[in-house]
XYZ file of C-alpha atoms in Angstrom:
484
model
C 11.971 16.301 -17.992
C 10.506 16.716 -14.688
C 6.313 17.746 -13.950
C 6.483 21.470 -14.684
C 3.579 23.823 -15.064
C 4.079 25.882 -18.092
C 2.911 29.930 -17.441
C 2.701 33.300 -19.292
C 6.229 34.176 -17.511
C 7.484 30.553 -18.359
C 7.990 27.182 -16.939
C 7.023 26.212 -13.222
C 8.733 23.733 -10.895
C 6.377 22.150 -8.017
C 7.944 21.897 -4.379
C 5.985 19.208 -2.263
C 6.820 18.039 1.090
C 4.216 15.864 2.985
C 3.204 15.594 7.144
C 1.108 12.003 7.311
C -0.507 11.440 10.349
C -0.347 7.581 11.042
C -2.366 6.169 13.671
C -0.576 3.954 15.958
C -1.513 -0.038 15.870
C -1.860 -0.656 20.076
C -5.013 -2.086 22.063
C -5.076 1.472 24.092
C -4.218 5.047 24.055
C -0.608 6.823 23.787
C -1.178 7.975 27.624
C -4.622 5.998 29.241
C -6.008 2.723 28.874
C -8.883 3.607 27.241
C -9.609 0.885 23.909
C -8.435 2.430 20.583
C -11.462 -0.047 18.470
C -12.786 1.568 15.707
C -15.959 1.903 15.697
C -17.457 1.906 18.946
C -20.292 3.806 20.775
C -19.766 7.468 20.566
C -17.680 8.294 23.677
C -17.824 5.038 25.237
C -13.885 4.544 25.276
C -12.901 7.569 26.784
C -11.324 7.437 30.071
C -10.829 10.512 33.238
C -7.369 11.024 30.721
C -8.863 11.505 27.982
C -11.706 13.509 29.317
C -9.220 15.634 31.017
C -10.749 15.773 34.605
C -8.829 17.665 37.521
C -5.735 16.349 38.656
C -5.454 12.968 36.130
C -2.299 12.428 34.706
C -0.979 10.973 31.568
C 1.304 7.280 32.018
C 3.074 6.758 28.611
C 2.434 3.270 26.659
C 5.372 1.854 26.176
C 3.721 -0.022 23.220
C 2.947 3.079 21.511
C 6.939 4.163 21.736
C 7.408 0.631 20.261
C 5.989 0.802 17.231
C 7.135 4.653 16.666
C 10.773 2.914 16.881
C 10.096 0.441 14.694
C 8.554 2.477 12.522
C 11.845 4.718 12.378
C 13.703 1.330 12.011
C 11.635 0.657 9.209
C 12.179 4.082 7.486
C 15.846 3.824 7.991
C 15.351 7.185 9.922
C 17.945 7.831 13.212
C 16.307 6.852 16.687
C 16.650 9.615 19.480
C 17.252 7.698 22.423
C 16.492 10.644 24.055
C 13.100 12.471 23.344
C 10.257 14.863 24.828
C 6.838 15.970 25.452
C 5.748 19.221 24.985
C 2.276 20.888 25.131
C 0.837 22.022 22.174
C -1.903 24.876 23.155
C -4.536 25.577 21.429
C -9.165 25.645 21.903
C -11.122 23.104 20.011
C -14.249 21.334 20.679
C -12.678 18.480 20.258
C -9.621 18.724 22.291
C -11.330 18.548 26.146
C -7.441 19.622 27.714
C -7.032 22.797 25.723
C -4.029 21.569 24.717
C -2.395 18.508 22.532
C 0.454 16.233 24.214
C 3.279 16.415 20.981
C 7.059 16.105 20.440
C 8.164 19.429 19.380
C 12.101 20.358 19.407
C 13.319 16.875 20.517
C 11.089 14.009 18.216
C 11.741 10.166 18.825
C 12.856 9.477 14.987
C 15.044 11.825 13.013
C 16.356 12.016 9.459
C 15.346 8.909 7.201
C 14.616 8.481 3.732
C 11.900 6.154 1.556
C 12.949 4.725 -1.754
C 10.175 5.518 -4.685
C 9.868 3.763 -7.750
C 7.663 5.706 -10.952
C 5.725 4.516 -13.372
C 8.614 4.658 -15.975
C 11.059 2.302 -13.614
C 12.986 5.417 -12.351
C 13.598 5.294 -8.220
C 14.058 7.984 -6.583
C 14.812 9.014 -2.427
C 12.699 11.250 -0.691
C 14.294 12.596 2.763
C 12.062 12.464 5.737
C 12.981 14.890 8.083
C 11.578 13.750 11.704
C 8.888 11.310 12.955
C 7.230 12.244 16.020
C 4.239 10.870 18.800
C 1.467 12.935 19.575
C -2.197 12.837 20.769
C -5.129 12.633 18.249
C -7.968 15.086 19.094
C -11.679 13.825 19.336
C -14.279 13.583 16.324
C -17.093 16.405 15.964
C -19.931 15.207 13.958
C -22.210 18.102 12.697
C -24.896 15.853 10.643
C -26.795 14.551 13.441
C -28.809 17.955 15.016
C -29.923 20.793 12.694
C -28.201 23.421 14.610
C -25.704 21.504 17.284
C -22.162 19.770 16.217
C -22.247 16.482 18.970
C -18.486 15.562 19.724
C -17.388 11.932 19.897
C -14.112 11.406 22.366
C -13.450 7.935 21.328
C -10.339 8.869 19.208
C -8.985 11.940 21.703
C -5.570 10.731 23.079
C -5.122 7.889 20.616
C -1.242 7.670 20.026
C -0.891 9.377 16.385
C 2.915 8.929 14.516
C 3.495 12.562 12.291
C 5.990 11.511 9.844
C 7.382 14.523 7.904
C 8.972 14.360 4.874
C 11.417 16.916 3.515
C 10.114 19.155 0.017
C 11.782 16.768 -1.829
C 9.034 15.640 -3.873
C 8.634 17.213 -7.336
C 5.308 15.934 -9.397
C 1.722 14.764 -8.560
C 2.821 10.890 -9.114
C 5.987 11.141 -6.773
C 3.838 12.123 -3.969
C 1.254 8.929 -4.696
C 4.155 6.908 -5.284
C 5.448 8.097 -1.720
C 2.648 7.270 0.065
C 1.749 4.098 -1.408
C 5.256 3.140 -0.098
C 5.406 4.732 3.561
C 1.211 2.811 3.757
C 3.462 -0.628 2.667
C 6.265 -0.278 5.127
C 4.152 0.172 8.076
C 1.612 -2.242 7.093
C 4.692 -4.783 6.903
C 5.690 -3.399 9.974
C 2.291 -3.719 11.876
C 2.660 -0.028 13.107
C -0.259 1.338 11.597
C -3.260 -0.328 9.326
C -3.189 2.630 6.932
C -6.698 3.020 6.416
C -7.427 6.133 4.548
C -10.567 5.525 4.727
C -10.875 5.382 8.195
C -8.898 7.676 8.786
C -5.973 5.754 10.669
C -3.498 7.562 8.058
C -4.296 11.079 6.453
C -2.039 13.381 4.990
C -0.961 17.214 5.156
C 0.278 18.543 1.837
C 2.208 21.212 1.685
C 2.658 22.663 -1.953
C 4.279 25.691 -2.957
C 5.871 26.569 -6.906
C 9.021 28.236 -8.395
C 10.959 28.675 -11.257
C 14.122 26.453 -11.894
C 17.661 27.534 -9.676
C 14.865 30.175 -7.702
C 15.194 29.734 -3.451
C 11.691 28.151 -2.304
C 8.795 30.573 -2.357
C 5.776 30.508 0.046
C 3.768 27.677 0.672
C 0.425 26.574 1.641
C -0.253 23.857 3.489
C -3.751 21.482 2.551
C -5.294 19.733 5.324
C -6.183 16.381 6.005
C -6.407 14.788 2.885
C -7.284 11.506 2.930
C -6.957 9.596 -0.043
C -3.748 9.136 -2.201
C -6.188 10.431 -5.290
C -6.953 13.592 -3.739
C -3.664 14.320 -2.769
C -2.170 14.063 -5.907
C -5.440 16.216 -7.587
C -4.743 18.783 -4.389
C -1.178 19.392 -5.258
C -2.448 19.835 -9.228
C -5.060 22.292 -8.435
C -3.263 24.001 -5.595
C -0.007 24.255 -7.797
C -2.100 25.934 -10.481
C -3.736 28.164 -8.350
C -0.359 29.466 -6.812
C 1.298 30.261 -10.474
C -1.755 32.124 -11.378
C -1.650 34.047 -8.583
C 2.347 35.189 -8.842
C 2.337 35.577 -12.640
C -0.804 38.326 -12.159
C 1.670 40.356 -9.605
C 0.328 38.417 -6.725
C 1.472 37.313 -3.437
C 0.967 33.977 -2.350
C -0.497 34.165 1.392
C 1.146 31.239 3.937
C -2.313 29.943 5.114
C -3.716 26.484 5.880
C -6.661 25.211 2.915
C -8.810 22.393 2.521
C -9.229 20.233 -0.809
C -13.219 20.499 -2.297
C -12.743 17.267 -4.528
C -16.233 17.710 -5.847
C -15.647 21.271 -7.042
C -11.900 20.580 -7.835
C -10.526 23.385 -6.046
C -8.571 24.223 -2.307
C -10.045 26.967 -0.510
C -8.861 29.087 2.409
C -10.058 27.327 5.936
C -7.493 29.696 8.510
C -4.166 31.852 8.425
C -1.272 29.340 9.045
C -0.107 29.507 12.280
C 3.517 29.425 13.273
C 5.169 27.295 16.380
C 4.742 30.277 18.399
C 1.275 30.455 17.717
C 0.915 27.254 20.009
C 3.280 28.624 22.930
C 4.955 25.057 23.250
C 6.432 23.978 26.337
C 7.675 20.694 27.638
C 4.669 18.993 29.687
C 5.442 18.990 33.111
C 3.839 15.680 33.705
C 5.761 14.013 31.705
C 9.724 13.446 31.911
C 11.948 13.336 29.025
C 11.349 10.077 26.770
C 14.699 7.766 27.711
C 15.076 4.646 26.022
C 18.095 2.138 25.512
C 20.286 1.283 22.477
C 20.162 -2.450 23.781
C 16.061 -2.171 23.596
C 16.285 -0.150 19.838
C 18.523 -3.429 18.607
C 16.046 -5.452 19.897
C 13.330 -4.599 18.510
C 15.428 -3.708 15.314
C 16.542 -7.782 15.075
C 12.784 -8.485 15.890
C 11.320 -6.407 12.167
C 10.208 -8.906 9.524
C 11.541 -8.366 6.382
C 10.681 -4.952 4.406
C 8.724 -4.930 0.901
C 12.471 -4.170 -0.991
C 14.408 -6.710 0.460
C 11.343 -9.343 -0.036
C 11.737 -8.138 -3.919
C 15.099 -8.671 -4.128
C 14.673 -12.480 -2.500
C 11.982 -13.355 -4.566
C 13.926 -12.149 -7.802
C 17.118 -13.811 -6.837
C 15.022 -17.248 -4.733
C 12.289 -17.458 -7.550
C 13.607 -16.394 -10.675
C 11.126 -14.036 -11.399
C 11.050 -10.551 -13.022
C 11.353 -7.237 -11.004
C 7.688 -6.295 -12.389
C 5.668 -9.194 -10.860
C 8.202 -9.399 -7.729
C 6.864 -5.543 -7.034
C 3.042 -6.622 -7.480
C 3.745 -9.488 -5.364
C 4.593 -7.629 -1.991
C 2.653 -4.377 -2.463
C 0.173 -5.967 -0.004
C 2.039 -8.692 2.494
C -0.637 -10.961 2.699
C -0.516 -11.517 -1.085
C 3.166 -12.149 -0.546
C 2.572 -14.663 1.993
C 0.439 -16.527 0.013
C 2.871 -16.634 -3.268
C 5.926 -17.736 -0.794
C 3.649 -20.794 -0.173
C 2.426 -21.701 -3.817
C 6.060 -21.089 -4.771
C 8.089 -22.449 -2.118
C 9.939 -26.200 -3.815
C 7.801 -25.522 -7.378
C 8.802 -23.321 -10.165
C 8.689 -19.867 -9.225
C 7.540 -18.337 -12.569
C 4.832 -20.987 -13.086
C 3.582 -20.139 -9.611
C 3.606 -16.211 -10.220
C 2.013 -16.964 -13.098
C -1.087 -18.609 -11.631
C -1.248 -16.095 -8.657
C -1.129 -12.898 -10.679
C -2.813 -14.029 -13.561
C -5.637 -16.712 -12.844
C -6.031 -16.349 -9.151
C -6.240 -12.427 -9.385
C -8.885 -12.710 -12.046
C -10.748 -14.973 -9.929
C -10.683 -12.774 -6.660
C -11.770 -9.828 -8.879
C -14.697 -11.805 -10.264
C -16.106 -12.909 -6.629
C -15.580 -9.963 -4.955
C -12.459 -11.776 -2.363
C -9.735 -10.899 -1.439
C -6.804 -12.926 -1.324
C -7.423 -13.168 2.903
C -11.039 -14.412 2.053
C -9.958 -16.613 -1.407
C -12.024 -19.492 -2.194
C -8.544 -21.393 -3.071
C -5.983 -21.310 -0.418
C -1.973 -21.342 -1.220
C -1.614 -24.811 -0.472
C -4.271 -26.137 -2.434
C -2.862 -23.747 -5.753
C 0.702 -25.188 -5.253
C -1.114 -28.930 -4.438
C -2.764 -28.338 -8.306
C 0.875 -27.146 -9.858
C 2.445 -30.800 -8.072
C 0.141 -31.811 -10.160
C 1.339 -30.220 -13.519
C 4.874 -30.742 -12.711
C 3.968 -34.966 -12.413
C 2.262 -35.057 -15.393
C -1.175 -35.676 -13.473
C -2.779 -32.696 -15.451
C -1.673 -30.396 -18.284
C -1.560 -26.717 -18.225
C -5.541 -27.103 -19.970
C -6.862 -29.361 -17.717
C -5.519 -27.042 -14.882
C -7.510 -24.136 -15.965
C -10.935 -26.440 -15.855
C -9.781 -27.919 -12.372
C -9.343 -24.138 -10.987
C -11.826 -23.226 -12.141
C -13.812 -25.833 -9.840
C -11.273 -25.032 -7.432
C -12.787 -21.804 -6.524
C -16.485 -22.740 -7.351
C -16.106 -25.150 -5.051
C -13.847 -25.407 -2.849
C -12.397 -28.547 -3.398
C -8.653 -29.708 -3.382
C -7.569 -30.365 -6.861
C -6.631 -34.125 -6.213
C -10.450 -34.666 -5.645
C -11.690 -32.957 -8.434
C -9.009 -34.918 -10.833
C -10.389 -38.023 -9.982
C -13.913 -37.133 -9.442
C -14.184 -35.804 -12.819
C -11.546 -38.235 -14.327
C -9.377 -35.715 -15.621
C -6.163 -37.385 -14.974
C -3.673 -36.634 -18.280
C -3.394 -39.332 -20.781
C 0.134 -40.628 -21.180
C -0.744 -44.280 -22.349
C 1.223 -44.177 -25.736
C -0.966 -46.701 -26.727
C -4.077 -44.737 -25.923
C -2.614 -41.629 -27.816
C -1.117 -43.530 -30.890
C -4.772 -45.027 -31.107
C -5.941 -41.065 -31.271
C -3.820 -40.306 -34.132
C -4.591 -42.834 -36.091
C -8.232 -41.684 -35.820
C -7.485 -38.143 -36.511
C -5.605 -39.238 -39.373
C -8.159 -41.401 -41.062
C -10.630 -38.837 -40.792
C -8.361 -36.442 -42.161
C -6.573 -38.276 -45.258
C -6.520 -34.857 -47.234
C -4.851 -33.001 -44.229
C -2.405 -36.093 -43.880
C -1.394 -35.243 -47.829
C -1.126 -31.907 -47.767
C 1.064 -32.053 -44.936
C 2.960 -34.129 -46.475
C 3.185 -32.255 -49.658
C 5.157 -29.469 -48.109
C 2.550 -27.958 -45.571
C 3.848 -27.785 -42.580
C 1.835 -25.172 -40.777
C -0.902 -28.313 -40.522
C 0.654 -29.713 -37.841
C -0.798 -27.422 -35.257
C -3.747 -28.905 -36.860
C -3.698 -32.105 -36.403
C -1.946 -31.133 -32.327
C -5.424 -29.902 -31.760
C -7.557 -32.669 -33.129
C -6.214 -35.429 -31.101
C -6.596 -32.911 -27.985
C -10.004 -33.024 -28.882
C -9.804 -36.629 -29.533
C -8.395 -37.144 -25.816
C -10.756 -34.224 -24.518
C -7.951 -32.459 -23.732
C -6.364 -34.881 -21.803
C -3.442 -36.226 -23.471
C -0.032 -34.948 -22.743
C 0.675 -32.339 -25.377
C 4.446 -33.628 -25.324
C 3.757 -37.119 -26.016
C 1.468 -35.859 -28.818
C 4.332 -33.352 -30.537
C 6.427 -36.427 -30.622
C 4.053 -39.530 -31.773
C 2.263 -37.703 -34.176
C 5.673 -36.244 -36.281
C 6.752 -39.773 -36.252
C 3.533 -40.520 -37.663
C 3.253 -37.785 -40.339
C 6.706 -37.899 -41.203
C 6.725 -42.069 -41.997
């Protein structure tokens, strides 16, 4: 059964489609050469463009219509090899040419779709409709005077991707689920760093509701959202808020709202506008986008490989499950670093010590795996070890653990500390023979019928050997031992 809101008048169907602004990964701005750093001076990378002065005209970056193709590319979206620019008018502070430089009838990307996976294993597809360039607007900060907003220009005319999906998107979780996706394709891509936090990649919800088999109803759209959280609590609250409003005889108004996390509710910021609102009309100094197939292809042979198809290898290359292949390349860099523990060494011990030990370790220090105090080849130098007998899987945990308190490679520590595995049967037979003296009633019972003892006597000779003998060797000498 799919997320429905139960009313007075009966069930509830949510109708979600989502417009995420992505900022575009380039060392300067979709029409200047002004420096798109984050973080700079207030209004110190801001050029006669961007400032809109008299007579300066906008020169396109080819960079920036790069990585919108490869974005499409990556979103298995159509590529218009044809395209335009038209002007988008409207007044704000923060927008110094009274207008905004966007792609409105004719987009550079058209229909794609992004695969989902739920928490319950389902997949689903969610259509995106178009992707298209446009100009971000400048910053206006409003805490730093008690009664004047300042206006920072650094981010005006950095190249911005809108990628719009269709209303495809039915519950809370499908919309997080979405977004975690289209945030790992373009990482993987290097088209955007999808920093929410930054604000390199915010979101537009628009959420409307309606009972099952009913045409859509009115929606309202929620601005700027920018955390994967707080979209799926806006489309909750707003959803609510909607049904309320229809089953008390209401109409729902289309308007544009923002999301109070703190207070849990959306709240009306301005009437929504519609495209003739903002009188578009195709910039006149710009000419029509024109690219060619030959230079799509390239760049489309050029795309490192994509989170699914890096699933699917490691499952069918490494053996391992579909669960830990999926926690593998959410984040690239942590499936770069597996791909090198893993690559000529068992596959399932090495996901194994990645997601499991390493992962604990990372969350204890405070790393990540860029900033690890154990790199990949020093984790898959420690499993060589494992797999020649150097070390057993106990030892292993003791020499990662000085791994990352130190730094050292595992070979060092092995020797230093001298914990190279016992597999002298001499040594071992010797340990037995100990354990057994000591324990001549344990040696009878056994022998009487108790065989549950034997996992006793395993772990005395470990302790014997400090841990060092090889457990297989043990298994075997000692039930020739008992058994005599």
């Amino acid at each position: 059964m799919s997320y429905v809101i139960e009313g007075k008048t009966g069930s509830w169907e949510i109708v979600v489609g989502l417009e995420v602004h992505a900022q575009v990964v380039s060392n300067s701005k979709l029409f200047s050469g002004a420096s798109t750093t984050f973080g700079a001076e207030p209004n110190s990378q801001v050029s006669l463009v961007d400032a809109a002065f008299p007579g300066m005209l906008p020169v396109i970056n080819k960079e920036c219509v790069a990585q919108a193709v490869r974005t499409g590319l990556g979103l298995n979206a159509r590529i218009n090899l044809e395209s335009r620019f038209d002007r988008k008018n409207y007044f704000y502070a923060d927008l110094p040419q009274g207008y905004q430089i966007s792609q409105f009838a004719h987009p550079i990307v058209g229909e794609g779709t992004i695969e989902i996976e739920l928490a319950n294993g389902e997949t689903r597809k969610i259509g995106i409709t178009r992707l298209h360039m446009e100009q971000d607007a400048g910053k206006l900060i409003h805490d730093q005077d008690p009664t004047k907003s300042m206006v920072d220009l650094n981010r005006a005319g950095v190249a911005l991707m809108e990628i719009v999906s269709e209303p495809d998107i039915r519950e809370p979780e499908e919309a997080g689920a979405y977004l975690r996706k289209l945030r790992q394709i373009l990482r993987y891509l290097g088209t955007c760093d999808g920093n929410m936090e930054e604000g390199s990649m915010r979101a537009d919800v628009n959420v409307s509701v309606r009972k099952a088999g009913e045409p859509f109803r009115t929606r309202c759209e929620i601005k700027n959202v920018n955390s994967i959280r707080f979209v799926m609590q806006a489309i909750e609250v707003e959803a609510a808020r909607q049904v309320e409003i229809w089953e008390n005889g209401g109409e729902v108004d289309q308007e544009t709202r923002l999301f109070d996390a703190a207070r849990g509710e959306t709240r009306t910021m301005r009437s929504k506008e519609d495209a003739h609102d903002y009188r578009y009309f195709p910039d006149p100094d710009l000419l029509p986008l024109v690219i060619e197939q030959e230079w799509v292809d390239a760049l489309k042979a050029a795309l490192p490989e994509l989170p699914d198809a890096k699933r699917a290898r490691f499952q069918s290359e490494y053996g391992i499950p579909f669960y830990d292949a999926g926690v593998l390349v959410a984040e690239q860099a942590v499936a770069d670093f597996y791909e090198t523990v893993a690559k000529g060494r068992d596959g399932k011990l090495a996901v194994s010590w990645v997601t499991g030990d390493l992962f604990a370790a990372l969350n204890r220090t405070g790393k990540t795996i860029e900033t690890s105090p154990v790199n990949a080849e020093a984790l898959g130098q420690m499993l060589d070890l494992i797999a020649d007998g150097t070390i057993n899987g106990k030892i292993a945990k003791e020499v990662f653990e000085d791994m990352v308190e130190t730094g050292e490679g595992p070979e060092a520590i092995v020797e230093k500390k001298g914990l190279r595995q016992v597999t002298d049967t001499g040594v071992i037979d010797a340990a037995i023979e100990s354990v057994m003296t000591k324990h001549a009633d344990k040696v009878a019972e056994y022998r009487s019928g108790k065989d549950k003892l034997f996992g006793f006597f395993v772990g005395q000779v470990m302790k014997e050997t400090k841990g060092k003998a090889n457990p297989a060797l043990v298994n075997g000498a000692l039930k020739s031992k008992l058994d005599a």
